[in-house]
Short mmCIF file of C-alpha atoms in Angstrom, two decimals:
data_model
loop_
_atom_site.label_atom_id
_atom_site.label_comp_id
_atom_site.label_asym_id
_atom_site.label_seq_id
_atom_site.Cartn_x
_atom_site.Cartn_y
_atom_site.Cartn_z
CA UNK A 1 0.03 0.03 0.04
CA UNK A 2 1.40 3.45 -0.95
CA UNK A 3 1.69 5.87 1.86
CA UNK A 4 1.56 9.59 0.83
CA UNK A 5 4.08 11.58 2.83
CA UNK A 6 3.84 15.07 4.04
CA UNK A 7 6.79 17.07 2.72
CA UNK A 8 8.42 20.38 3.86
CA UNK A 9 11.58 22.27 2.99
CA UNK A 10 13.76 24.27 5.38
CA UNK A 11 15.83 27.09 3.79
CA UNK A 12 18.70 28.05 6.05
CA UNK A 13 20.28 31.49 5.97
CA UNK A 14 23.86 31.80 7.60
CA UNK A 15 25.01 35.00 9.28
CA UNK A 16 28.04 36.33 7.35
CA UNK A 17 29.05 32.77 6.46
CA UNK A 18 32.13 33.49 4.32
CA UNK A 19 33.32 36.12 6.78
CA UNK A 20 33.17 33.80 9.83
CA UNK A 21 34.62 30.61 8.46
CA UNK A 22 37.29 29.30 10.83
CA UNK A 23 40.75 28.76 9.25
CA UNK A 24 41.70 26.07 11.77
CA UNK A 25 38.58 24.05 10.97
CA UNK A 26 39.10 24.24 7.38
CA UNK A 27 42.68 23.12 7.73
CA UNK A 28 41.62 20.09 9.80
CA UNK A 29 39.01 19.15 7.33
CA UNK A 30 41.42 19.54 4.43
CA UNK A 31 43.79 17.26 6.29
CA UNK A 32 40.99 14.76 6.89
CA UNK A 33 40.40 14.58 3.15
CA UNK A 34 44.14 13.97 2.47
CA UNK A 35 45.32 17.52 1.70
CA UNK A 36 48.56 17.86 3.56
CA UNK A 37 52.05 19.24 3.39
CA UNK A 38 52.88 21.85 0.71
CA UNK A 39 49.37 21.59 -0.85
CA UNK A 40 47.79 22.46 2.53
CA UNK A 41 50.22 25.19 3.22
CA UNK A 42 49.43 26.78 -0.18
CA UNK A 43 45.69 26.68 0.32
CA UNK A 44 46.01 28.13 3.83
CA UNK A 45 48.21 30.91 2.55
CA UNK A 46 45.23 32.03 0.46
CA UNK A 47 43.33 32.88 3.62
CA UNK A 48 46.05 33.89 6.08
CA UNK A 49 48.01 37.07 6.45
CA UNK A 50 45.17 39.27 5.13
CA UNK A 51 44.15 42.61 6.60
CA UNK A 52 41.12 44.88 6.16
CA UNK A 53 40.70 48.58 6.44
CA UNK A 54 37.81 51.07 6.27
CA UNK A 55 38.20 53.92 3.78
CA UNK A 56 36.00 56.94 3.69
CA UNK A 57 35.59 60.61 2.56
CA UNK A 58 36.82 59.81 -0.96
CA UNK A 59 39.92 58.00 0.28
CA UNK A 60 41.06 60.81 2.55
CA UNK A 61 40.17 58.91 5.81
CA UNK A 62 41.61 55.41 6.41
CA UNK A 63 41.37 53.25 9.51
CA UNK A 64 44.19 51.26 10.92
CA UNK A 65 44.72 47.73 9.42
CA UNK A 66 43.16 44.87 11.25
CA UNK A 67 44.39 41.32 10.70
CA UNK A 68 41.67 38.88 9.53
CA UNK A 69 41.67 35.76 11.68
CA UNK A 70 38.50 34.36 10.19
CA UNK A 71 36.82 34.20 6.87
CA UNK A 72 37.30 32.96 3.32
CA UNK A 73 38.24 35.80 0.75
CA UNK A 74 35.54 35.95 -1.91
CA UNK A 75 35.98 36.65 -5.53
CA UNK A 76 37.78 33.61 -6.78
CA UNK A 77 36.78 30.03 -7.62
CA UNK A 78 38.93 28.88 -4.64
CA UNK A 79 36.59 30.70 -2.20
CA UNK A 80 33.53 28.48 -2.75
CA UNK A 81 35.74 25.40 -2.82
CA UNK A 82 37.26 26.08 0.63
CA UNK A 83 33.79 27.02 2.09
CA UNK A 84 32.29 23.79 0.62
CA UNK A 85 35.06 21.83 2.35
CA UNK A 86 33.91 23.31 5.59
CA UNK A 87 30.37 22.21 5.05
CA UNK A 88 31.08 18.99 3.27
CA UNK A 89 30.32 16.61 6.19
CA UNK A 90 27.04 18.31 7.10
CA UNK A 91 24.74 15.91 5.09
CA UNK A 92 26.30 12.83 6.86
CA UNK A 93 25.72 14.36 10.33
CA UNK A 94 22.14 15.48 10.03
CA UNK A 95 19.86 12.52 10.46
CA UNK A 96 16.49 12.20 8.75
CA UNK A 97 16.15 14.91 5.98
CA UNK A 98 17.80 15.12 2.60
CA UNK A 99 20.32 18.00 2.59
CA UNK A 100 21.13 20.03 -0.53
CA UNK A 101 24.01 22.63 -0.49
CA UNK A 102 25.44 25.19 -2.80
CA UNK A 103 28.11 27.38 -1.25
CA UNK A 104 26.36 28.89 1.89
CA UNK A 105 22.86 28.02 0.76
CA UNK A 106 21.71 24.86 2.78
CA UNK A 107 18.36 23.40 2.15
CA UNK A 108 16.73 20.39 3.99
CA UNK A 109 13.84 18.39 2.59
CA UNK A 110 11.91 16.86 5.44
CA UNK A 111 9.08 14.27 5.32
CA UNK A 112 6.62 12.80 7.73
CA UNK A 113 3.69 10.33 7.66
CA UNK A 114 1.36 12.95 9.31
CA UNK A 115 1.23 16.58 9.98
CA UNK A 116 2.26 16.02 13.54
CA UNK A 117 5.15 13.86 12.58
CA UNK A 118 6.30 16.35 9.93
CA UNK A 119 6.24 19.18 12.49
CA UNK A 120 8.37 17.07 14.85
CA UNK A 121 10.78 16.19 12.13
CA UNK A 122 11.19 19.88 10.95
CA UNK A 123 11.89 20.87 14.58
CA UNK A 124 14.43 18.00 14.90
CA UNK A 125 16.13 19.05 11.71
CA UNK A 126 16.48 22.72 12.74
CA UNK A 127 17.83 21.65 16.16
CA UNK A 128 20.51 19.41 14.46
CA UNK A 129 21.42 22.12 11.92
CA UNK A 130 21.70 24.86 14.67
CA UNK A 131 24.02 22.53 16.70
CA UNK A 132 26.21 21.67 13.78
CA UNK A 133 26.51 25.31 12.65
CA UNK A 134 27.46 26.41 16.24
CA UNK A 135 30.04 23.56 16.50
CA UNK A 136 31.60 24.59 13.16
CA UNK A 137 31.95 28.31 13.86
CA UNK A 138 28.84 29.36 11.85
CA UNK A 139 25.57 30.92 12.98
CA UNK A 140 22.03 30.35 11.69
CA UNK A 141 20.37 33.70 10.83
CA UNK A 142 17.00 32.82 12.37
CA UNK A 143 15.24 35.94 11.00
CA UNK A 144 16.08 35.00 7.42
CA UNK A 145 15.59 31.19 7.82
CA UNK A 146 12.18 29.95 6.57
CA UNK A 147 10.31 26.69 6.19
CA UNK A 148 7.57 25.74 3.77
CA UNK A 149 5.13 22.81 3.61
CA UNK A 150 4.05 21.54 0.30
CA UNK A 151 0.37 21.13 -0.46
CA UNK A 152 -0.16 19.81 -3.91
CA UNK A 153 -3.73 18.68 -3.19
CA UNK A 154 -4.86 22.19 -2.41
CA UNK A 155 -5.72 21.46 1.19
CA UNK A 156 -5.37 24.27 3.69
CA UNK A 157 -2.04 24.07 5.59
CA UNK A 158 -2.49 23.44 9.29
CA UNK A 159 -0.67 25.78 11.73
CA UNK A 160 2.57 24.50 13.15
CA UNK A 161 5.06 25.58 15.69
CA UNK A 162 8.58 25.35 14.38
CA UNK A 163 11.53 26.75 16.35
CA UNK A 164 15.33 27.06 16.09
CA UNK A 165 16.42 27.14 19.83
CA UNK A 166 14.12 29.59 21.56
CA UNK A 167 13.15 31.54 18.32
CA UNK A 168 10.26 30.68 16.06
CA UNK A 169 11.00 30.07 12.45
CA UNK A 170 8.73 31.73 10.04
CA UNK A 171 6.47 29.57 7.79
CA UNK A 172 6.05 30.88 4.23
CA UNK A 173 4.14 29.91 1.10
CA UNK A 174 6.91 30.83 -1.32
CA UNK A 175 10.66 31.39 -0.98
CA UNK A 176 13.80 32.00 -3.02
CA UNK A 177 15.91 28.99 -3.73
CA UNK A 178 19.11 29.56 -5.72
CA UNK A 179 17.47 32.43 -7.56
CA UNK A 180 14.32 30.56 -8.16
CA UNK A 181 10.98 31.35 -6.48
CA UNK A 182 9.44 28.15 -5.37
CA UNK A 183 5.89 28.03 -3.93
CA UNK A 184 4.02 25.53 -1.71
CA UNK A 185 1.78 24.26 -4.52
CA UNK A 186 4.61 24.04 -7.12
CA UNK A 187 2.52 26.24 -9.46
CA UNK A 188 5.43 28.63 -10.23
CA UNK A 189 3.09 31.64 -10.28
CA UNK A 190 5.37 33.89 -8.17
CA UNK A 191 8.47 32.99 -10.20
CA UNK A 192 6.64 33.49 -13.56
CA UNK A 193 5.49 36.86 -12.39
CA UNK A 194 8.98 37.98 -11.46
CA UNK A 195 10.31 36.58 -14.71
CA UNK A 196 7.81 38.30 -16.84
CA UNK A 197 8.71 41.58 -15.11
CA UNK A 198 12.35 41.05 -15.88
CA UNK A 199 11.61 40.04 -19.49
CA UNK A 200 9.40 43.04 -20.03
CA UNK A 201 12.27 45.32 -19.00
CA UNK A 202 14.74 43.40 -21.14
CA UNK A 203 12.41 43.61 -24.15
CA UNK A 204 12.28 47.41 -23.78
CA UNK A 205 16.05 47.55 -23.46
CA UNK A 206 16.55 45.34 -26.54
CA UNK A 207 14.12 47.54 -28.56
CA UNK A 208 16.13 50.63 -27.70
CA UNK A 209 19.43 48.79 -28.44
CA UNK A 210 18.22 47.55 -31.87
CA UNK A 211 18.08 51.08 -33.29
CA UNK A 212 21.84 51.62 -32.60
CA UNK A 213 23.57 48.21 -32.47
CA UNK A 214 24.20 45.46 -34.97
CA UNK A 215 21.97 42.40 -35.26
CA UNK A 216 24.70 40.22 -33.70
CA UNK A 217 25.02 42.45 -30.67
CA UNK A 218 21.24 42.48 -30.02
CA UNK A 219 21.16 38.74 -30.48
CA UNK A 220 23.84 38.25 -27.93
CA UNK A 221 21.99 40.54 -25.49
CA UNK A 222 18.85 38.58 -26.03
CA UNK A 223 20.51 35.29 -25.07
CA UNK A 224 22.14 37.06 -22.04
CA UNK A 225 18.94 38.70 -20.69
CA UNK A 226 16.04 36.59 -21.89
CA UNK A 227 16.92 33.08 -23.07
CA UNK A 228 18.70 32.11 -19.83
CA UNK A 229 15.77 33.03 -17.62
CA UNK A 230 13.33 31.02 -19.82
CA UNK A 231 15.58 28.07 -19.98
CA UNK A 232 16.11 28.11 -16.25
CA UNK A 233 12.35 28.13 -15.57
CA UNK A 234 11.83 25.22 -18.06
CA UNK A 235 14.69 23.07 -16.46
CA UNK A 236 13.38 23.60 -12.93
CA UNK A 237 9.82 22.78 -13.96
CA UNK A 238 11.01 19.58 -15.49
CA UNK A 239 12.91 18.81 -12.26
CA UNK A 240 9.71 18.91 -10.26
CA UNK A 241 7.75 17.04 -12.92
CA UNK A 242 5.57 20.02 -14.10
#
């Protein structure tokens, strides 16, 4: 007999994730994965001996240099790699949900046989995530962390109490996930509305550009501003069977 499961998604937001990454933890995890000796020293040199200053008044005012003891510098392909190493063991530690990660975006898909069990499992997932983040020098931004319960049958969603520590986590009906707006009914209305607004602006820009630029330039701009958004919507819809 097929048992229909209740499904929810927890979208975590980390407070200043790249800025608070612990160099020592990254070094230990790199060593655990076999990166040692000169290779480890080279990677650690990318993060160490860096300073930051605050500049104001058109460059005329400059603070004293402060050495950066935490954080992964952003702006290179190595930044995401090192931060991913820090988070790499997270899916093996969290028991129950399926964990999906991209850089500092962490999403958990939680299931339960009933509404009550789903609520329990979501709370358990958030508790485990909060503990893991704290143990690894990271902090869950509870005001920007959301959870959403899917309701493909159109039933009214029952109220739930979900917390991370002592703070309630907001339940939403749609949320951003890797630049894509996903809603509780998987209808894509919110994302399509946003995409149409962007495409409308892009069409106006292309119309103005067409009077001064060559056909090849306009065509390139079309693929950069419109085709990518349309293809992304189509690929995500296929992923969820729509």
